[in-house]
CSV table of C-alpha atoms in Angstrom, one decimal:
chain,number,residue,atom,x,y,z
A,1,UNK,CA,13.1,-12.0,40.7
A,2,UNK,CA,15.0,-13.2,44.0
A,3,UNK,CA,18.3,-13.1,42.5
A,4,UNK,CA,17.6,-9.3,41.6
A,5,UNK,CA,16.2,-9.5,45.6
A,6,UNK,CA,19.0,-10.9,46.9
A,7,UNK,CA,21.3,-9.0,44.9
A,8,UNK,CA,19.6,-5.5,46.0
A,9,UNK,CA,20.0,-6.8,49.9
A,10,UNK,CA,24.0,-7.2,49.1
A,11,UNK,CA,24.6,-3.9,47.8
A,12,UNK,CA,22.1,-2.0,50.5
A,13,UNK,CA,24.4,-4.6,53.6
A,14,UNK,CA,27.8,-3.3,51.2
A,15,UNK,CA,26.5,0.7,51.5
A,16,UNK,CA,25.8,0.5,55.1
A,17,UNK,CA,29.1,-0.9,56.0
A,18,UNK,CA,30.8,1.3,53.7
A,19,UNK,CA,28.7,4.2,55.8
A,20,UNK,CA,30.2,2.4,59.3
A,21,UNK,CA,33.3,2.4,58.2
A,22,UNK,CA,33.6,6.7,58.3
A,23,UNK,CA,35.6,7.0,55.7
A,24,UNK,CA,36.0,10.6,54.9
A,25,UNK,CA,36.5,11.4,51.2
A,26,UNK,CA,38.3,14.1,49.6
A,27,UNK,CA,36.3,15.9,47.0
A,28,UNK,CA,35.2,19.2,45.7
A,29,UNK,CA,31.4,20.4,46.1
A,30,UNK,CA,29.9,22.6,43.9
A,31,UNK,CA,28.1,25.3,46.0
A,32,UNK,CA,25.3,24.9,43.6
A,33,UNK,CA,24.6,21.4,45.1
A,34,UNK,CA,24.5,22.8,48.4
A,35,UNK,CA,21.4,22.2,50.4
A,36,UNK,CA,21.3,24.7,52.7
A,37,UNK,CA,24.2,27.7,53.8
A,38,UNK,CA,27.5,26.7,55.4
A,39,UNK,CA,28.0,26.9,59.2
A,40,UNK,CA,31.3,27.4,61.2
A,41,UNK,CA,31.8,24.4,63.6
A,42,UNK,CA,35.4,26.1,64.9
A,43,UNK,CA,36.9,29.5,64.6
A,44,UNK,CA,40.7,30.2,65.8
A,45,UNK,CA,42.8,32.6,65.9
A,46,UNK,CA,46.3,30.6,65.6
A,47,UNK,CA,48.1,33.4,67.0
A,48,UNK,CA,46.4,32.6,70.3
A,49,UNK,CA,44.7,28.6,70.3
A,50,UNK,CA,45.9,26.6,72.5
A,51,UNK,CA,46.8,22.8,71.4
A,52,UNK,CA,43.3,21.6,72.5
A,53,UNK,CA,40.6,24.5,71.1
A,54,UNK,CA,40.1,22.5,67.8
A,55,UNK,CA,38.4,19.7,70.3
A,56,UNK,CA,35.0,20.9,70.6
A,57,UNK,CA,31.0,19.6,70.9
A,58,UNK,CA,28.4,22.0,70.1
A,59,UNK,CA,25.3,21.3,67.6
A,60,UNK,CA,24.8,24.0,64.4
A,61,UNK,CA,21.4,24.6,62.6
A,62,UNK,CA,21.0,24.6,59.3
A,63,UNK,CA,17.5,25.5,57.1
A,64,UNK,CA,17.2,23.2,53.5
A,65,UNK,CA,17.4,25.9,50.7
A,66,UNK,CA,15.3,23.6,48.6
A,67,UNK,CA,14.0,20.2,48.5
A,68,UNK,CA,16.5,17.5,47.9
A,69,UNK,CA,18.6,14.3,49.5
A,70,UNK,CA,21.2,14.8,52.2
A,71,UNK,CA,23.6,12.5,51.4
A,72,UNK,CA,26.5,13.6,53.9
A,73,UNK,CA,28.2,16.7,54.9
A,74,UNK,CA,31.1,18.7,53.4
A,75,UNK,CA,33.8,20.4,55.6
A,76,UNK,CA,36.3,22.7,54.4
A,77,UNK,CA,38.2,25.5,55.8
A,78,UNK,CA,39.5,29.2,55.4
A,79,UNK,CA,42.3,30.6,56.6
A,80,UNK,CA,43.2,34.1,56.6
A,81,UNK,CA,47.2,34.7,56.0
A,82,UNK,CA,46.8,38.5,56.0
A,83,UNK,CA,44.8,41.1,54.4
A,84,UNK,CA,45.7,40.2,50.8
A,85,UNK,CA,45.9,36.3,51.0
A,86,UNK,CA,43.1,33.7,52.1
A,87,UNK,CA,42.8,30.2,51.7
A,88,UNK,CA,39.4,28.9,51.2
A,89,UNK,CA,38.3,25.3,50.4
A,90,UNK,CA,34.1,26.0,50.4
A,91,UNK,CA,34.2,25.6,47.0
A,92,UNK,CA,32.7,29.5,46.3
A,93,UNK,CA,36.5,30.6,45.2
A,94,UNK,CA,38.9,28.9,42.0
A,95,UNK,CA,39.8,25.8,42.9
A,96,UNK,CA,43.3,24.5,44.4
A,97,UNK,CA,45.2,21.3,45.8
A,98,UNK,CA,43.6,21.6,48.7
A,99,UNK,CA,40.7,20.1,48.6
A,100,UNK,CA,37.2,19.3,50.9
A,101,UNK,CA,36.1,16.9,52.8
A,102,UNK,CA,33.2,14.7,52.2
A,103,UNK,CA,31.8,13.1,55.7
A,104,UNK,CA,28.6,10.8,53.6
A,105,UNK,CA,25.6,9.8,55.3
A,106,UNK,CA,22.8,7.5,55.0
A,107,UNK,CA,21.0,9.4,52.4
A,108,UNK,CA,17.4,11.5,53.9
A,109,UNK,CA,14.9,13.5,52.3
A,110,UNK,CA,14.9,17.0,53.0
A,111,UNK,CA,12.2,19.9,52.6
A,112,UNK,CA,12.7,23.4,51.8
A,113,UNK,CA,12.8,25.6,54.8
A,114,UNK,CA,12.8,22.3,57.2
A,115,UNK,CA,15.9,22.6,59.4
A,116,UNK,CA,18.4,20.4,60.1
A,117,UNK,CA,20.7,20.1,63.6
A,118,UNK,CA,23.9,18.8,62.9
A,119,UNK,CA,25.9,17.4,66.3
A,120,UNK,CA,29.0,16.8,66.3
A,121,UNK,CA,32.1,16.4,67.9
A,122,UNK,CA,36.2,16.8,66.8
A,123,UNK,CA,38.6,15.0,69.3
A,124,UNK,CA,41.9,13.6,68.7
A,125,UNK,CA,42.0,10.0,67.4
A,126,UNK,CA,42.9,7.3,70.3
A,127,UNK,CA,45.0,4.8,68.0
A,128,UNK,CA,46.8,7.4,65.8
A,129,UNK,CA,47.3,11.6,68.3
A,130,UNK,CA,47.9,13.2,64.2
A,131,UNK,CA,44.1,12.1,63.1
A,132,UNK,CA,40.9,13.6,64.2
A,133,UNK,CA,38.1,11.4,65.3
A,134,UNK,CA,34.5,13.2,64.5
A,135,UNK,CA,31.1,12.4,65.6
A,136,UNK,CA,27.9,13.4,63.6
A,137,UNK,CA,24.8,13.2,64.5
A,138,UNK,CA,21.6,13.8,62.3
A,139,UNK,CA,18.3,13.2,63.2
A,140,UNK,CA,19.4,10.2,66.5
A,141,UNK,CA,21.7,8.6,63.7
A,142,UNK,CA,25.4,8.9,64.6
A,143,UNK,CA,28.4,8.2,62.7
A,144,UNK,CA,31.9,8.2,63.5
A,145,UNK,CA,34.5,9.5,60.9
A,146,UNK,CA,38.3,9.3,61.2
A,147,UNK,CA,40.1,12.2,59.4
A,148,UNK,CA,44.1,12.0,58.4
């Protein structure tokens, strides 16, 4: 019984450093394992953003669709080419090379209709100016990501 102990305390320790580390994974979601609605954390117009708009800090909302375990959060993106040709990445549309992105989390029990503030921030990287560095914040537990 304390070897099964012991061996349950490594792999919890291994989990939460893998957590630390903010690795951000590239994946595609099924919007059928969605939790709760997608939010928009930034909205530009690249005929007119300056170098600095996709930096931002704000908090979204979000309201659990059903009961289940947030695990982590999934970005994606659309972009809009012209009338007749989007790219979209939130999994609702076939899917392509480009891919989402999977920001886990120390996994929580949610409750249908309970909602769920999400902070974050998006700020270049110090050590490499082509990565973004993102803060997340749910429920006072922060995590810091790094996304190439």
């Amino acid at each position: 019984p304390s070897l099964v102990g012991s061996e349950m305390c490594i792999r919890d320790s291994l989990e939460t450093m893998e957590l630390e580390q903010g690795r951000v994974q590239q994946l595609r979601v099924e919007p059928a394992a969605r939790l709760a609605d997608p939010a928009t954390l930034v909205n530009l117009d690249l005929r007119t953003a300056s170098a600095e708009d996709p930096f931002v800090e704000d908090t979204v909302h979000f309201t659990a669709m059903r009961d289940g375990v947030l695990s982590g959060f999934v970005g994606s993106f659309v972009a809009t080419l012209s009338d007749r040709i989007v790219l979209d990445t939130a999994g609702d549309w076939p899917e392509t090379h480009w891919s989402q992105s999977y920001f886990a989390f120390e996994p929580m029990t949610v409750r249908e209709g309970e909602a769920i503030a999400l902070h974050f921030r998006i700020a270049r990287d110090e050590d490499e100016p082509r990565h973004l560095r993102i803060d997340l914040t749910v429920r006072d537990r922060t995590l810091t990501y790094v996304a190439e």
